[in-house]
Tab-separated table of C-alpha atoms and ligand atoms in Angstrom:
chain	number	residue	atom	x	y	z
A	1	MET	CA	0.000	0.000	0.000
A	2	LYS	CA	1.411	3.376	-1.037
A	3	THR	CA	0.166	6.766	0.138
A	4	LEU	CA	1.453	9.993	-1.359
A	5	ILE	CA	1.043	13.117	0.772
A	6	ARG	CA	1.276	16.135	-1.511
A	7	ASN	CA	1.779	19.832	-0.858
A	8	ALA	CA	2.127	19.781	2.947
A	9	SER	CA	4.657	21.928	4.789
A	10	VAL	CA	6.741	19.055	6.128
A	11	VAL	CA	8.503	19.502	9.464
A	12	LEU	CA	11.891	17.813	8.984
A	13	PRO	CA	14.644	17.521	11.632
A	14	GLY	CA	16.290	20.810	10.601
A	15	SER	CA	13.812	22.662	8.406
A	16	ILE	CA	10.250	22.984	7.157
A	17	GLU	CA	9.930	22.183	3.456
A	18	ASN	CA	7.154	22.032	0.904
A	19	ILE	CA	7.821	18.527	-0.372
A	20	ASP	CA	5.802	15.408	-1.110
A	21	VAL	CA	6.142	12.386	1.172
A	22	LEU	CA	5.647	8.809	0.022
A	23	ILE	CA	4.564	6.188	2.544
A	24	GLU	CA	5.004	2.558	1.563
A	25	ASN	CA	3.341	0.037	3.871
A	26	ASP	CA	4.439	0.895	7.419
A	27	SER	CA	7.402	3.181	6.620
A	28	ILE	CA	8.307	6.508	5.150
A	29	ALA	CA	9.701	5.499	1.741
A	30	LEU	CA	10.742	8.709	-0.006
A	31	LEU	CA	10.876	12.447	0.482
A	32	ASN	CA	10.252	14.378	-2.714
A	33	PRO	CA	9.523	11.361	-4.920
A	34	PRO	CA	9.631	11.854	-8.727
A	35	PRO	CA	6.428	13.453	-10.108
A	36	GLU	CA	5.428	10.346	-12.068
A	37	ILE	CA	5.320	8.171	-8.917
A	38	SER	CA	2.047	6.275	-8.483
A	39	ALA	CA	0.262	5.591	-5.205
A	40	ASP	CA	-2.914	3.883	-3.960
A	41	GLU	CA	-3.992	7.109	-2.286
A	42	VAL	CA	-2.934	10.661	-3.012
A	43	VAL	CA	-3.628	13.127	-0.205
A	44	ASP	CA	-3.739	16.799	-1.103
A	45	ALA	CA	-2.460	18.463	2.066
A	46	SER	CA	-2.296	22.026	0.752
A	47	GLY	CA	-2.352	24.508	3.610
A	48	LEU	CA	-1.524	21.825	6.212
A	49	TRP	CA	1.631	20.851	8.102
A	50	LEU	CA	2.940	17.287	8.281
A	51	ILE	CA	4.699	16.358	11.518
A	52	PRO	CA	5.993	13.096	13.027
A	53	GLY	CA	3.470	11.355	15.288
A	54	VAL	CA	3.590	12.584	18.875
A	55	ILE	CA	5.226	10.264	21.430
A	56	ASP	CA	3.755	10.642	24.925
A	57	ASP	CA	6.152	9.094	27.429
A	58	GLN	CA	3.874	9.387	30.448
A	59	VAL	CA	0.302	8.094	30.433
A	60	HIS	CA	-1.832	6.094	32.867
A	61	PHE	CA	-4.319	3.934	30.962
A	62	ARG	CA	-5.535	1.984	34.039
A	63	ASP	CA	-5.639	-1.398	32.286
A	64	PRO	CA	-5.729	-3.861	34.048
A	65	GLY	CA	-7.672	-3.258	37.204
A	66	LEU	CA	-8.972	0.303	37.063
A	67	THR	CA	-10.751	0.114	33.735
A	68	HIS	CA	-13.787	2.074	34.891
A	69	LYS	CA	-11.486	5.145	34.457
A	70	GLU	CA	-9.788	4.205	31.161
A	71	ASP	CA	-8.579	1.127	29.310
A	72	LEU	CA	-6.134	0.397	26.526
A	73	THR	CA	-8.848	0.710	23.870
A	74	THR	CA	-10.226	4.066	25.015
A	75	GLY	CA	-6.819	5.486	25.944
A	76	SER	CA	-5.292	4.597	22.582
A	77	ARG	CA	-8.344	5.970	20.713
A	78	ALA	CA	-7.926	9.249	22.567
A	79	CYS	CA	-4.266	9.223	21.491
A	80	ALA	CA	-5.218	8.755	17.828
A	81	LYS	CA	-7.565	11.736	18.019
A	82	GLY	CA	-4.877	13.844	19.663
A	83	GLY	CA	-2.111	13.019	17.159
A	84	ILE	CA	-0.267	10.730	19.588
A	85	THR	CA	0.983	7.687	17.685
A	86	THR	CA	3.055	6.122	20.483
A	87	PHE	CA	2.484	6.049	24.232
A	88	LEU	CA	4.587	4.747	27.098
A	89	GLU	CA	2.418	3.690	30.004
A	90	MET	CA	3.010	3.752	33.733
A	91	PRO	CA	3.041	0.733	36.062
A	92	ASN	CA	0.510	1.829	38.734
A	93	THR	CA	-2.248	-0.439	37.438
A	94	LYS	CA	-3.853	-3.324	39.352
A	95	PRO	CA	-1.860	-5.520	39.489
A	96	THR	CA	1.140	-3.222	39.237
A	97	THR	CA	3.590	-3.797	36.366
A	98	THR	CA	6.351	-4.987	38.665
A	99	THR	CA	6.858	-8.538	37.371
A	100	LEU	CA	7.819	-9.855	33.939
A	101	GLU	CA	4.466	-11.672	33.764
A	102	ALA	CA	2.514	-8.468	34.372
A	103	LEU	CA	4.596	-6.654	31.732
A	104	GLU	CA	4.084	-9.400	29.154
A	105	GLN	CA	0.382	-9.568	29.938
A	106	LYS	CA	0.023	-5.819	29.313
A	107	LEU	CA	1.928	-6.111	26.038
A	108	ALA	CA	-0.298	-8.979	24.887
A	109	VAL	CA	-3.508	-7.114	25.746
A	110	ALA	CA	-2.202	-3.917	24.121
A	111	ALA	CA	-1.475	-5.780	20.867
A	112	GLU	CA	-5.156	-6.731	20.781
A	113	LYS	CA	-6.635	-3.435	21.903
A	114	CYS	CA	-4.410	-0.503	20.898
A	115	CYS	CA	-4.863	1.488	17.709
A	116	VAL	CA	-1.531	3.302	18.303
A	117	ASN	CA	1.962	2.051	19.214
A	118	PHE	CA	2.713	1.192	22.819
A	119	GLY	CA	5.340	0.495	25.444
A	120	PHE	CA	5.130	-0.130	29.197
A	121	TYR	CA	7.487	0.806	32.002
A	122	ILE	CA	8.498	-1.733	34.597
A	123	GLY	CA	7.741	-0.440	38.096
A	124	ALA	CA	10.296	-0.545	40.907
A	125	THR	CA	9.426	-1.908	44.339
A	126	PRO	CA	11.780	-2.187	47.334
A	127	ASP	CA	12.410	-5.844	46.452
A	128	ASN	CA	12.025	-6.563	42.713
A	129	ILE	CA	15.626	-5.788	41.682
A	130	GLN	CA	15.931	-9.121	39.804
A	131	VAL	CA	12.971	-8.162	37.627
A	132	LEU	CA	14.423	-4.715	36.957
A	133	LYS	CA	17.714	-6.332	35.951
A	134	THR	CA	16.179	-8.796	33.500
A	135	ALA	CA	13.278	-6.899	31.907
A	136	GLN	CA	13.921	-6.066	28.251
A	137	ARG	CA	10.605	-5.382	26.537
A	138	THR	CA	10.317	-2.028	28.303
A	139	PRO	CA	11.629	1.511	27.758
A	140	GLY	CA	12.795	1.731	31.348
A	141	ILE	CA	12.232	1.597	35.078
A	142	LYS	CA	9.700	3.832	36.826
A	143	ILE	CA	10.244	4.739	40.465
A	144	PHE	CA	7.716	6.578	42.592
A	145	ILE	CA	10.061	8.443	44.966
A	146	GLY	CA	7.025	9.750	46.787
A	147	SER	CA	3.656	8.068	46.620
A	148	SER	CA	0.927	9.107	44.222
A	149	THR	CA	-2.116	7.199	42.959
A	150	GLY	CA	-1.661	3.530	43.912
A	151	SER	CA	0.717	1.710	46.212
A	152	LEU	CA	4.064	2.002	44.391
A	153	LEU	CA	6.693	3.760	46.496
A	154	VAL	CA	10.434	3.343	46.911
A	155	ASP	CA	11.603	5.824	49.515
A	156	ASP	CA	14.230	3.736	51.293
A	157	GLN	CA	17.776	4.927	50.481
A	158	SER	CA	19.393	1.490	50.354
A	159	ALA	CA	16.731	0.194	47.949
A	160	LEU	CA	17.224	3.259	45.738
A	161	GLU	CA	21.028	2.814	45.813
A	162	ARG	CA	20.673	-0.775	44.624
A	163	ILE	CA	18.319	0.147	41.779
A	164	PHE	CA	20.670	2.846	40.477
A	165	ALA	CA	23.788	0.704	41.022
A	166	GLU	CA	22.685	-2.669	39.720
A	167	THR	CA	20.288	-2.052	36.820
A	168	SER	CA	21.061	-0.873	33.315
A	169	LEU	CA	17.737	0.286	31.844
A	170	PRO	CA	17.107	4.044	31.887
A	171	ILE	CA	15.246	5.139	35.030
A	172	CYS	CA	12.527	7.749	35.398
A	173	ALA	CA	10.930	8.929	38.607
A	174	HIS	CA	8.022	10.741	40.136
A	175	CYS	CA	9.913	13.134	42.395
A	176	GLU	CA	8.008	14.411	45.442
A	177	ASP	CA	9.626	13.877	48.816
A	178	GLU	CA	7.446	11.613	50.937
A	179	SER	CA	8.471	12.911	54.371
A	180	THR	CA	8.003	16.547	53.308
A	181	VAL	CA	4.551	15.733	51.922
A	182	ARG	CA	3.600	13.899	55.122
A	183	ALA	CA	4.863	16.694	57.395
A	184	ASN	CA	3.013	19.344	55.359
A	185	SER	CA	-0.137	17.275	55.416
A	186	GLU	CA	0.040	16.866	59.185
A	187	ARG	CA	0.642	20.594	59.664
A	188	LEU	CA	-2.445	21.366	57.552
A	189	GLY	CA	-4.609	18.727	59.255
A	190	GLY	CA	-4.683	16.656	56.071
A	191	GLY	CA	-5.849	19.632	54.020
A	192	LYS	CA	-9.344	21.071	53.662
A	193	THR	CA	-9.423	22.670	50.218
A	194	TRP	CA	-7.847	21.944	46.871
A	195	ALA	CA	-5.564	24.927	47.266
A	196	ASP	CA	-4.087	23.071	50.278
A	197	HIS	CA	-2.933	20.387	47.846
A	198	SER	CA	-0.243	22.749	46.551
A	199	GLN	CA	0.767	23.541	50.162
A	200	ILE	CA	1.062	19.841	50.982
A	201	ARG	CA	2.833	18.840	47.767
A	202	ASP	CA	4.832	22.046	47.814
A	203	HIS	CA	7.935	23.381	46.056
A	204	GLN	CA	10.203	21.875	48.698
A	205	ALA	CA	8.764	18.386	48.224
A	206	ALA	CA	9.530	18.569	44.506
A	207	ILE	CA	13.049	19.992	44.642
A	208	ILE	CA	14.200	17.755	47.529
A	209	ALA	CA	13.165	14.588	45.681
A	210	THR	CA	14.510	15.739	42.314
A	211	ARG	CA	17.895	16.595	43.864
A	212	ARG	CA	17.977	13.254	45.637
A	213	ALA	CA	17.226	11.228	42.508
A	214	VAL	CA	19.623	13.191	40.313
A	215	GLU	CA	22.381	12.807	42.913
A	216	LEU	CA	21.902	9.026	42.827
A	217	ALA	CA	21.907	8.965	39.021
A	218	GLU	CA	25.032	11.115	38.705
A	219	ARG	CA	26.927	9.127	41.333
A	220	HIS	CA	26.045	5.790	39.726
A	221	ARG	CA	26.472	7.171	36.160
A	222	HIS	CA	22.904	6.105	35.345
A	223	ARG	CA	20.611	7.569	32.634
A	224	PHE	CA	17.795	9.297	34.451
A	225	HIS	CA	14.673	11.159	33.339
A	226	VAL	CA	12.856	13.543	35.686
A	227	LEU	CA	9.131	13.220	35.076
A	228	HIS	CA	6.749	16.206	35.282
A	229	VAL	CA	8.971	19.023	36.553
A	230	SER	CA	6.712	21.554	38.291
A	231	THR	CA	8.891	24.203	39.967
A	232	ALA	CA	11.261	27.017	39.053
A	233	GLN	CA	13.738	25.572	41.581
A	234	GLU	CA	13.916	22.276	39.705
A	235	VAL	CA	14.467	24.078	36.382
A	236	GLU	CA	17.304	26.073	37.936
A	237	PHE	CA	18.836	22.932	39.423
A	238	LEU	CA	18.521	21.013	36.131
A	239	ARG	CA	20.638	23.700	34.442
A	240	THR	CA	23.566	22.388	36.510
A	241	THR	CA	23.189	18.647	35.856
A	242	SER	CA	25.108	16.412	33.426
A	243	ASP	CA	23.854	15.013	30.138
A	244	LEU	CA	22.897	11.774	31.916
A	245	ILE	CA	19.844	13.697	33.073
A	246	THR	CA	16.806	14.590	30.958
A	247	ALA	CA	13.533	16.127	32.066
A	248	GLU	CA	9.990	16.843	30.994
A	249	ALA	CA	7.131	19.263	31.584
A	250	CYS	CA	3.394	18.631	31.265
A	251	PRO	CA	0.780	20.930	29.711
A	252	HIS	CA	-1.036	21.336	33.049
A	253	HIS	CA	2.138	22.561	34.778
A	254	LEU	CA	2.824	24.914	31.863
A	255	LEU	CA	-0.716	26.281	31.631
A	256	PHE	CA	-2.459	26.007	35.031
A	257	SER	CA	-1.493	27.650	38.318
A	258	ILE	CA	-2.846	27.808	41.890
A	259	GLU	CA	-5.043	30.678	40.688
A	260	ASP	CA	-7.118	28.071	38.831
A	261	TYR	CA	-8.224	26.180	41.960
A	262	ASP	CA	-11.128	28.615	42.531
A	263	ARG	CA	-12.512	27.937	39.068
A	264	LEU	CA	-11.593	24.277	38.597
A	265	GLY	CA	-11.166	22.760	42.086
A	266	SER	CA	-10.249	19.088	42.009
A	267	LEU	CA	-10.109	19.056	38.196
A	268	VAL	CA	-6.613	20.526	38.478
A	269	GLN	CA	-5.590	18.471	41.510
A	270	MET	CA	-2.486	16.670	40.279
A	271	ASN	CA	0.707	15.139	41.630
A	272	PRO	CA	3.037	16.962	41.510
A	273	SER	CA	0.652	19.785	42.328
A	274	ILE	CA	0.220	22.789	40.077
A	275	LYS	CA	2.268	25.736	41.326
A	276	THR	CA	2.427	29.510	40.683
A	277	THR	CA	2.416	31.582	37.489
A	278	ALA	CA	6.123	32.250	38.147
A	279	ASP	CA	6.686	28.491	37.995
A	280	ASN	CA	4.732	28.345	34.706
A	281	GLU	CA	7.087	30.943	33.285
A	282	ALA	CA	10.193	29.149	34.544
A	283	LEU	CA	9.040	25.890	32.956
A	284	TRP	CA	8.478	27.625	29.611
A	285	GLN	CA	11.903	29.200	29.899
A	286	GLY	CA	13.392	25.785	30.676
A	287	LEU	CA	11.805	24.319	27.556
A	288	LEU	CA	12.873	27.206	25.360
A	289	ASP	CA	16.500	27.117	26.515
A	290	GLY	CA	16.768	23.310	26.337
A	291	THR	CA	16.964	22.615	30.093
A	292	ILE	CA	13.706	20.657	29.804
A	293	ASP	CA	13.822	18.186	26.944
A	294	LEU	CA	10.261	17.224	26.271
A	295	VAL	CA	6.532	17.658	26.826
A	296	ALA	CA	4.368	14.719	27.963
A	297	THR	CA	0.882	14.618	29.454
A	298	ASP	CA	0.883	12.405	32.579
A	299	HIS	CA	-2.653	11.585	31.348
A	300	ALA	CA	-4.178	10.330	34.613
A	301	PRO	CA	-7.943	9.898	34.272
A	302	HIS	CA	-10.413	9.533	37.123
A	303	THR	CA	-14.197	9.659	36.776
A	304	LEU	CA	-15.984	12.933	37.482
A	305	GLU	CA	-17.799	11.186	40.302
A	306	GLU	CA	-14.452	10.344	41.926
A	307	LYS	CA	-13.168	13.866	41.301
A	308	ARG	CA	-16.296	15.397	42.906
A	309	GLN	CA	-15.430	13.995	46.336
A	310	PRO	CA	-14.251	16.613	48.828
A	311	TYR	CA	-10.507	17.181	49.372
A	312	PRO	CA	-8.462	15.147	50.276
A	313	LYS	CA	-10.658	12.231	49.151
A	314	SER	CA	-10.669	13.511	45.568
A	315	PRO	CA	-7.995	11.640	43.592
A	316	SER	CA	-5.097	13.415	41.830
A	317	GLY	CA	-4.890	13.312	38.062
A	318	LEU	CA	-6.407	14.693	34.875
A	319	PRO	CA	-6.842	13.383	31.320
A	320	ALA	CA	-4.978	15.122	28.484
A	321	VAL	CA	-3.835	12.916	25.579
A	322	GLU	CA	-6.479	14.058	23.118
A	323	ASN	CA	-5.700	17.741	23.657
A	324	SER	CA	-1.974	18.005	24.396
A	325	LEU	CA	-0.829	18.590	20.817
A	326	ALA	CA	-3.607	21.138	20.211
A	327	LEU	CA	-2.717	22.921	23.475
A	328	MET	CA	0.858	23.269	22.258
A	329	LEU	CA	-0.168	24.266	18.707
A	330	ASN	CA	-2.320	26.961	20.275
A	331	GLU	CA	0.822	28.246	22.000
A	332	VAL	CA	2.532	28.312	18.588
A	333	ASN	CA	-0.312	30.518	17.381
A	334	ARG	CA	0.041	32.708	20.463
A	335	GLY	CA	3.715	33.201	19.585
A	336	ARG	CA	5.089	31.448	22.675
A	337	CYS	CA	7.077	28.867	20.656
A	338	THR	CA	7.506	27.579	17.115
A	339	LEU	CA	6.037	24.515	15.440
A	340	GLN	CA	9.556	23.113	15.110
A	341	GLN	CA	10.061	23.433	18.868
A	342	VAL	CA	6.792	21.613	19.527
A	343	VAL	CA	7.919	18.812	17.199
A	344	ALA	CA	11.292	18.676	18.958
A	345	TRP	CA	9.642	18.476	22.415
A	346	MET	CA	6.799	16.071	21.572
A	347	CYS	CA	8.243	13.835	18.816
A	348	ALA	CA	12.036	13.869	18.425
A	349	ALA	CA	13.073	14.233	22.077
A	350	PRO	CA	10.965	11.412	23.570
A	351	ALA	CA	12.219	9.076	20.812
A	352	LYS	CA	15.786	10.011	21.753
A	353	VAL	CA	15.311	9.880	25.528
A	354	TRP	CA	13.799	6.360	25.359
A	355	ASN	CA	15.898	5.078	22.401
A	356	LEU	CA	12.779	4.287	20.384
A	357	HIS	CA	13.623	2.571	17.116
A	358	GLY	CA	12.338	4.238	13.939
A	359	LYS	CA	10.336	6.944	15.711
A	360	GLY	CA	10.217	10.701	16.076
A	361	ARG	CA	11.244	12.095	12.705
A	362	ILE	CA	10.162	12.300	9.090
A	363	GLN	CA	12.961	10.515	7.298
A	364	PRO	CA	13.066	7.619	4.818
A	365	GLY	CA	13.224	4.309	6.664
A	366	TYR	CA	11.460	5.691	9.734
A	367	ASP	CA	8.003	4.413	10.718
A	368	ALA	CA	5.098	6.115	8.944
A	369	ASP	CA	3.661	7.523	12.183
A	370	LEU	CA	2.521	10.913	10.941
A	371	VAL	CA	0.108	13.712	11.756
A	372	LEU	CA	-1.409	16.345	9.508
A	373	VAL	CA	-1.965	19.540	11.410
A	374	ASP	CA	-4.227	22.468	10.537
A	375	LEU	CA	-2.681	25.417	12.324
A	376	ASN	CA	-5.721	27.585	11.551
A	377	ARG	CA	-8.454	25.245	12.742
A	378	LYS	CA	-10.389	26.558	15.766
A	379	GLU	CA	-12.152	24.079	17.987
A	380	THR	CA	-13.598	24.205	21.470
A	381	ILE	CA	-12.783	21.367	23.882
A	382	LEU	CA	-16.049	19.938	25.234
A	383	ASN	CA	-16.486	17.241	27.888
A	384	GLU	CA	-19.189	15.533	25.827
A	385	GLN	CA	-16.793	15.107	22.896
A	386	GLN	CA	-13.932	13.594	24.867
A	387	VAL	CA	-12.884	10.088	23.848
A	388	THR	CA	-11.205	9.257	27.174
A	389	LYS	CA	-13.456	6.980	29.226
A	390	SER	CA	-13.331	9.507	32.059
A	391	GLY	CA	-15.379	11.802	29.795
A	392	TRP	CA	-14.077	15.210	30.834
A	393	SER	CA	-11.252	17.678	30.364
A	394	PRO	CA	-9.988	20.443	32.637
A	395	TRP	CA	-9.907	22.532	29.431
A	396	HIS	CA	-13.695	22.120	28.837
A	397	GLY	CA	-14.983	25.256	27.101
A	398	VAL	CA	-11.539	26.412	25.982
A	399	THR	CA	-11.181	27.254	22.288
A	400	LEU	CA	-7.810	26.378	20.756
A	401	THR	CA	-6.395	27.288	17.367
A	402	GLY	CA	-4.300	24.541	15.729
A	403	TRP	CA	-5.505	20.924	15.658
A	404	PRO	CA	-4.454	17.536	14.299
A	405	VAL	CA	-6.810	16.587	11.434
A	406	ARG	CA	-5.397	13.242	10.327
A	407	THR	CA	-3.184	10.656	12.053
A	408	TRP	CA	-1.345	7.705	10.507
A	409	VAL	CA	0.026	4.817	12.587
A	410	LEU	CA	2.479	2.639	10.669
A	411	GLY	CA	1.053	3.908	7.391
A	412	GLN	CA	-2.588	3.285	8.340
A	413	THR	CA	-5.049	6.145	8.825
A	414	VAL	CA	-6.273	5.886	12.407
A	415	PHE	CA	-7.962	9.305	12.707
A	416	GLN	CA	-9.382	11.588	10.066
A	417	ASP	CA	-11.771	14.538	10.309
A	418	GLY	CA	-13.210	13.537	13.657
A	419	ARG	CA	-13.456	9.791	12.909
A	420	ILE	CA	-11.362	7.094	14.608
A	421	PHE	CA	-10.649	3.915	12.615
A	422	ASP	CA	-10.992	1.113	15.132
A	423	ASP	CA	-9.604	-1.651	12.961
A	424	VAL	CA	-6.075	-0.182	13.037
A	425	ARG	CA	-3.560	-1.753	15.428
A	426	GLY	CA	-0.307	-0.240	16.649
A	427	ARG	CA	2.803	-2.185	17.533
A	428	GLU	CA	5.049	-2.697	20.545
A	429	VAL	CA	7.939	-0.229	20.447
A	430	THR	CA	11.504	-1.540	20.093
A	431	PHE	CA	14.730	0.067	21.202
A	432	ASP	CA	18.136	1.077	19.828
A	433	ARG	CA	20.308	0.325	22.831
B	501	DOR	O1	-1.747	13.187	39.768
B	501	DOR	C1	-1.250	12.112	39.442
B	501	DOR	N1	-2.017	11.039	39.217
B	501	DOR	N2	0.065	12.004	39.339
B	501	DOR	C2	0.668	10.821	39.130
B	501	DOR	O2	1.863	10.785	38.976
B	501	DOR	C3	-0.119	9.586	39.117
B	501	DOR	C4	-1.446	9.885	38.629
B	501	DOR	C5	-2.433	8.744	38.679
B	501	DOR	O3	-2.039	7.629	38.357
B	501	DOR	O4	-3.595	8.996	38.977
């Protein structure tokens, strides 16, 4: 099967060019093919931009065990709509992904259910070092240094030392210091309002844990990725770290602040918590100057019913995969960044950080995971149109300019003009390492 995409502005690694792109089966075959080339489908993409499929390296799809919130079918459909062609999923499911059996089970179910490409982290526990040493079909090890949703937590120094010393896969971590969070919570009587959430999971909790994890990684010469950076202090600290260390920011930490609790309450209750507008600015600065490598969602759906419980019963987390690219394209239109920067942060960098084979750029031989983007399209995010099983978005009612209009996964159209093609299946990611 050959598809010829004509007349798009194609975002290449170093430039944007008006060239045709030929897809053959699951790969990008040719850039600028000869005019007489034939194809099964010719797509006229005049006025549109062609970018590599987005790679989201931090999602929670709740499958198995918490599938009333999301599952691998609904989560991957939401990805297709949002222009995400590959996701890497977190281990805090039920059961947790902390054994080789659980990892293989997830991979087998994903192959049946997912319409985009997939990979799954292996979760660290205080005593599964053998698993962490032998796992291969995974991008890396996830450590919760500080508890969040679920029971995964490794706070003990000797367990952390062993993980950094004895394993070889890249490690990523949720960095919020457990004892700081507990002390804050006690001081505030457990917290009464959602604004208290940012006092409990405060700036100190984030920077203490990030420093601690980075110190371990640097000392053991271990590749380490800081998930969801939320504070100006972390950005400043990350400017001083070695190239073993990479980091990411999430749309909610870039775009929401504590000023939004009055309007949105638990809908913006997240771990790490949202911080101040000064932190928003510092995170943007960190992205723009290369201190922060990439943008990922931490898509963490809960039902509205669960979210409506009073604080602190309300769970932390918000869904975002179907809107993250549009949120960033809207920032391109606002002049905050360029389309090439968005492609670097959401496509090329996650492929590089996780050594994903054949992903993240438009180049012959690479996988035909592609997205056509209409930078002028205006659409309003509405809860009732969300594909995530949780059925809501904290950006409900927000109009964005710049949307994905067509998504290909391995050469197959999986989303086009509002329709998701449910017969498409993605593939397990593989690694260059
Ligand atoms: O707010 C969050 N919720 N942060 C996380 O890191 C985990 C997530 C979840 O799984 O609900």
